[in-house]
Amino acid sequence: MARGQTLLITMSQGAGRPQGTLRALVFLGVLVGMVVPSPAGTRANGTLLASRGWGTLLSRSRAGLAGEIAGVNWESGYLVGIKRQRRLYCNVGIGFHLQVPPDGRISGTHEENPYSLLEISTVERGVVSLFGVKSALFVAMNSKGKLYAT
């Protein structure tokens, strides 16, 4: 007897028992939970997750590989030069913010401060520049992979 026929017979024999019905209900509940958005879920900023829509949730999977944006021609320079001020946070251990003090040493701090505010701008595809806003220094890396400010 073929494998598919054996599986079909096993499924039909277990469907009448309470255990088979319970499994089917749990499976159905999981499927419904994946398809229907939960209105009770809120984000940290207070907006409903459902208000952002499925497009936001699925945008990364539609864009392709991590970081790729569909339909963007990087050769034309469309995204080159976009600048954003952000704090880079490392969640390893007890966590810290990357900071660029005026003495040029790159370090981490547990609390936000003026030296942890960085301007992140795109240079080309896959390349960004980091600029310490308060210290007016760029973050660079030497040939051994050690960060410094210049």
mmCIF file of C-alpha atoms in Angstrom:
data_model
loop_
_atom_site.group_PDB
_atom_site.id
_atom_site.type_symbol
_atom_site.label_atom_id
_atom_site.label_comp_id
_atom_site.label_asym_id
_atom_site.label_seq_id
_atom_site.Cartn_x
_atom_site.Cartn_y
_atom_site.Cartn_z
ATOM 1 C CA MET A 1 0.000 0.000 0.000
ATOM 2 C CA ALA A 2 1.332 3.448 -0.880
ATOM 3 C CA ARG A 3 2.466 5.886 1.828
ATOM 4 C CA GLY A 4 -0.260 8.413 0.965
ATOM 5 C CA GLN A 5 -2.996 5.781 1.214
ATOM 6 C CA THR A 6 -1.695 4.630 4.619
ATOM 7 C CA LEU A 7 -1.703 8.219 5.872
ATOM 8 C CA LEU A 8 -5.236 8.775 4.566
ATOM 9 C CA ILE A 9 -6.505 5.615 6.294
ATOM 10 C CA THR A 10 -4.795 6.580 9.561
ATOM 11 C CA MET A 11 -6.304 10.074 9.448
ATOM 12 C CA SER A 12 -9.798 8.802 8.751
ATOM 13 C CA GLN A 13 -9.595 6.223 11.560
ATOM 14 C CA GLY A 14 -8.482 8.846 14.123
ATOM 15 C CA ALA A 15 -10.998 11.491 13.109
ATOM 16 C CA GLY A 16 -13.901 9.952 15.036
ATOM 17 C CA ARG A 17 -12.046 9.769 18.347
ATOM 18 C CA PRO A 18 -12.010 12.726 20.782
ATOM 19 C CA GLN A 19 -8.211 12.903 20.537
ATOM 20 C CA GLY A 20 -8.364 13.333 16.754
ATOM 21 C CA THR A 21 -11.060 16.000 17.070
ATOM 22 C CA LEU A 22 -9.016 17.878 19.674
ATOM 23 C CA ARG A 23 -5.952 17.835 17.424
ATOM 24 C CA ALA A 24 -8.021 19.135 14.517
ATOM 25 C CA LEU A 25 -9.450 21.974 16.647
ATOM 26 C CA VAL A 26 -6.010 22.978 17.932
ATOM 27 C CA PHE A 27 -4.636 22.941 14.386
ATOM 28 C CA LEU A 28 -7.574 25.041 13.171
ATOM 29 C CA GLY A 29 -7.057 27.497 16.042
ATOM 30 C CA VAL A 30 -3.399 27.921 15.134
ATOM 31 C CA LEU A 31 -4.280 28.535 11.479
ATOM 32 C CA VAL A 32 -6.937 31.115 12.367
ATOM 33 C CA GLY A 33 -4.530 32.840 14.755
ATOM 34 C CA MET A 34 -1.963 33.171 11.987
ATOM 35 C CA VAL A 35 -4.431 34.574 9.454
ATOM 36 C CA VAL A 36 -6.635 36.884 11.547
ATOM 37 C CA PRO A 37 -4.850 39.843 13.207
ATOM 38 C CA SER A 38 -5.408 40.275 16.929
ATOM 39 C CA PRO A 39 -7.013 43.678 17.686
ATOM 40 C CA ALA A 40 -5.816 43.605 21.289
ATOM 41 C CA GLY A 41 -2.110 43.716 20.398
ATOM 42 C CA THR A 42 -0.556 47.141 20.817
ATOM 43 C CA ARG A 43 2.908 48.306 20.053
ATOM 44 C CA ALA A 44 5.235 50.056 22.479
ATOM 45 C CA ASN A 45 4.406 53.447 20.963
ATOM 46 C CA GLY A 46 0.669 52.971 21.578
ATOM 47 C CA THR A 47 -0.507 52.378 18.008
ATOM 48 C CA LEU A 48 -2.438 49.282 17.105
ATOM 49 C CA LEU A 49 -0.528 46.738 15.115
ATOM 50 C CA ALA A 50 -3.595 46.237 12.929
ATOM 51 C CA SER A 51 -3.652 49.945 12.007
ATOM 52 C CA ARG A 52 -0.315 49.587 10.235
ATOM 53 C CA GLY A 53 -1.716 46.864 8.002
ATOM 54 C CA TRP A 54 -0.448 43.657 6.492
ATOM 55 C CA GLY A 55 1.743 45.585 4.049
ATOM 56 C CA THR A 56 3.990 46.711 6.887
ATOM 57 C CA LEU A 57 4.218 43.232 8.355
ATOM 58 C CA LEU A 58 5.005 41.593 5.042
ATOM 59 C CA SER A 59 7.193 44.325 3.529
ATOM 60 C CA ARG A 60 10.449 42.590 4.440
ATOM 61 C CA SER A 61 9.375 39.310 2.900
ATOM 62 C CA ARG A 62 8.202 41.104 -0.249
ATOM 63 C CA ALA A 63 11.461 43.018 -0.481
ATOM 64 C CA GLY A 64 13.521 39.858 -0.810
ATOM 65 C CA LEU A 65 16.712 39.321 1.111
ATOM 66 C CA ALA A 66 17.455 41.277 4.269
ATOM 67 C CA GLY A 67 17.991 44.935 3.494
ATOM 68 C CA GLU A 68 16.935 44.794 -0.146
ATOM 69 C CA ILE A 69 14.218 47.123 -1.365
ATOM 70 C CA ALA A 70 12.352 45.968 -4.449
ATOM 71 C CA GLY A 71 12.374 48.331 -7.399
ATOM 72 C CA VAL A 72 15.099 50.678 -6.110
ATOM 73 C CA ASN A 73 17.946 51.445 -8.477
ATOM 74 C CA TRP A 74 20.968 51.987 -6.245
ATOM 75 C CA GLU A 75 23.058 53.067 -9.213
ATOM 76 C CA SER A 76 20.918 56.195 -9.660
ATOM 77 C CA GLY A 77 21.744 57.404 -6.155
ATOM 78 C CA TYR A 78 18.115 57.559 -5.024
ATOM 79 C CA LEU A 79 18.854 56.614 -1.411
ATOM 80 C CA VAL A 80 22.386 57.991 -1.242
ATOM 81 C CA GLY A 81 22.749 60.864 1.190
ATOM 82 C CA ILE A 82 19.702 60.166 3.374
ATOM 83 C CA LYS A 83 20.664 61.202 6.923
ATOM 84 C CA ARG A 84 19.019 60.088 10.143
ATOM 85 C CA GLN A 85 19.929 60.825 13.748
ATOM 86 C CA ARG A 86 19.726 57.694 15.893
ATOM 87 C CA ARG A 87 21.281 55.997 18.885
ATOM 88 C CA LEU A 88 22.815 52.579 18.247
ATOM 89 C CA TYR A 89 21.957 50.164 21.057
ATOM 90 C CA CYS A 90 23.642 46.818 21.714
ATOM 91 C CA ASN A 91 21.411 44.418 23.631
ATOM 92 C CA VAL A 92 24.218 42.037 24.664
ATOM 93 C CA GLY A 93 24.567 41.548 28.418
ATOM 94 C CA ILE A 94 23.046 44.500 30.250
ATOM 95 C CA GLY A 95 23.067 46.606 27.072
ATOM 96 C CA PHE A 96 24.737 49.844 26.100
ATOM 97 C CA HIS A 97 24.572 52.724 23.622
ATOM 98 C CA LEU A 98 27.478 53.352 21.265
ATOM 99 C CA GLN A 99 28.997 56.766 22.015
ATOM 100 C CA VAL A 100 31.595 58.971 20.335
ATOM 101 C CA PRO A 101 33.205 61.264 22.946
ATOM 102 C CA PRO A 102 35.395 64.219 21.874
ATOM 103 C CA ASP A 103 38.632 62.402 22.828
ATOM 104 C CA GLY A 104 38.123 59.997 19.885
ATOM 105 C CA ARG A 105 37.680 56.759 21.866
ATOM 106 C CA ILE A 106 34.594 54.753 20.871
ATOM 107 C CA SER A 107 32.853 53.287 23.901
ATOM 108 C CA GLY A 108 29.493 52.245 25.271
ATOM 109 C CA THR A 109 27.257 53.775 27.911
ATOM 110 C CA HIS A 110 24.225 52.397 29.710
ATOM 111 C CA GLU A 111 22.399 55.735 29.662
ATOM 112 C CA GLU A 112 21.622 57.945 26.669
ATOM 113 C CA ASN A 113 23.732 61.099 26.519
ATOM 114 C CA PRO A 114 24.575 63.759 23.903
ATOM 115 C CA TYR A 115 27.621 61.766 22.728
ATOM 116 C CA SER A 116 25.504 58.683 21.945
ATOM 117 C CA LEU A 117 23.490 60.533 19.276
ATOM 118 C CA LEU A 118 24.811 59.522 15.847
ATOM 119 C CA GLU A 119 23.990 60.738 12.358
ATOM 120 C CA ILE A 120 23.700 57.723 10.061
ATOM 121 C CA SER A 121 23.846 58.446 6.338
ATOM 122 C CA THR A 122 23.975 56.211 3.292
ATOM 123 C CA VAL A 123 27.078 56.382 1.128
ATOM 124 C CA GLU A 124 26.298 53.603 -1.343
ATOM 125 C CA ARG A 125 24.580 50.260 -1.284
ATOM 126 C CA GLY A 126 25.794 48.413 1.817
ATOM 127 C CA VAL A 127 27.882 51.347 3.105
ATOM 128 C CA VAL A 128 26.874 53.884 5.758
ATOM 129 C CA SER A 129 28.743 56.620 7.577
ATOM 130 C CA LEU A 130 28.443 57.209 11.326
ATOM 131 C CA PHE A 131 28.966 60.746 12.622
ATOM 132 C CA GLY A 132 28.921 61.751 16.296
ATOM 133 C CA VAL A 133 26.620 64.785 16.390
ATOM 134 C CA LYS A 134 27.945 66.329 19.639
ATOM 135 C CA SER A 135 31.637 65.453 19.174
ATOM 136 C CA ALA A 136 31.624 66.221 15.406
ATOM 137 C CA LEU A 137 33.754 63.108 14.749
ATOM 138 C CA PHE A 138 33.250 60.261 12.283
ATOM 139 C CA VAL A 139 33.426 56.613 13.346
ATOM 140 C CA ALA A 140 36.093 54.667 11.447
ATOM 141 C CA MET A 141 37.604 51.176 11.607
ATOM 142 C CA ASN A 142 41.252 50.224 11.278
ATOM 143 C CA SER A 143 42.569 47.160 9.425
ATOM 144 C CA LYS A 144 42.297 45.044 12.603
ATOM 145 C CA GLY A 145 38.598 45.876 13.021
ATOM 146 C CA LYS A 146 39.005 48.292 15.948
ATOM 147 C CA LEU A 147 36.737 51.340 15.969
ATOM 148 C CA TYR A 148 38.056 54.859 16.465
ATOM 149 C CA ALA A 149 36.845 58.409 15.844
ATOM 150 C CA THR A 150 38.414 60.857 13.443
#
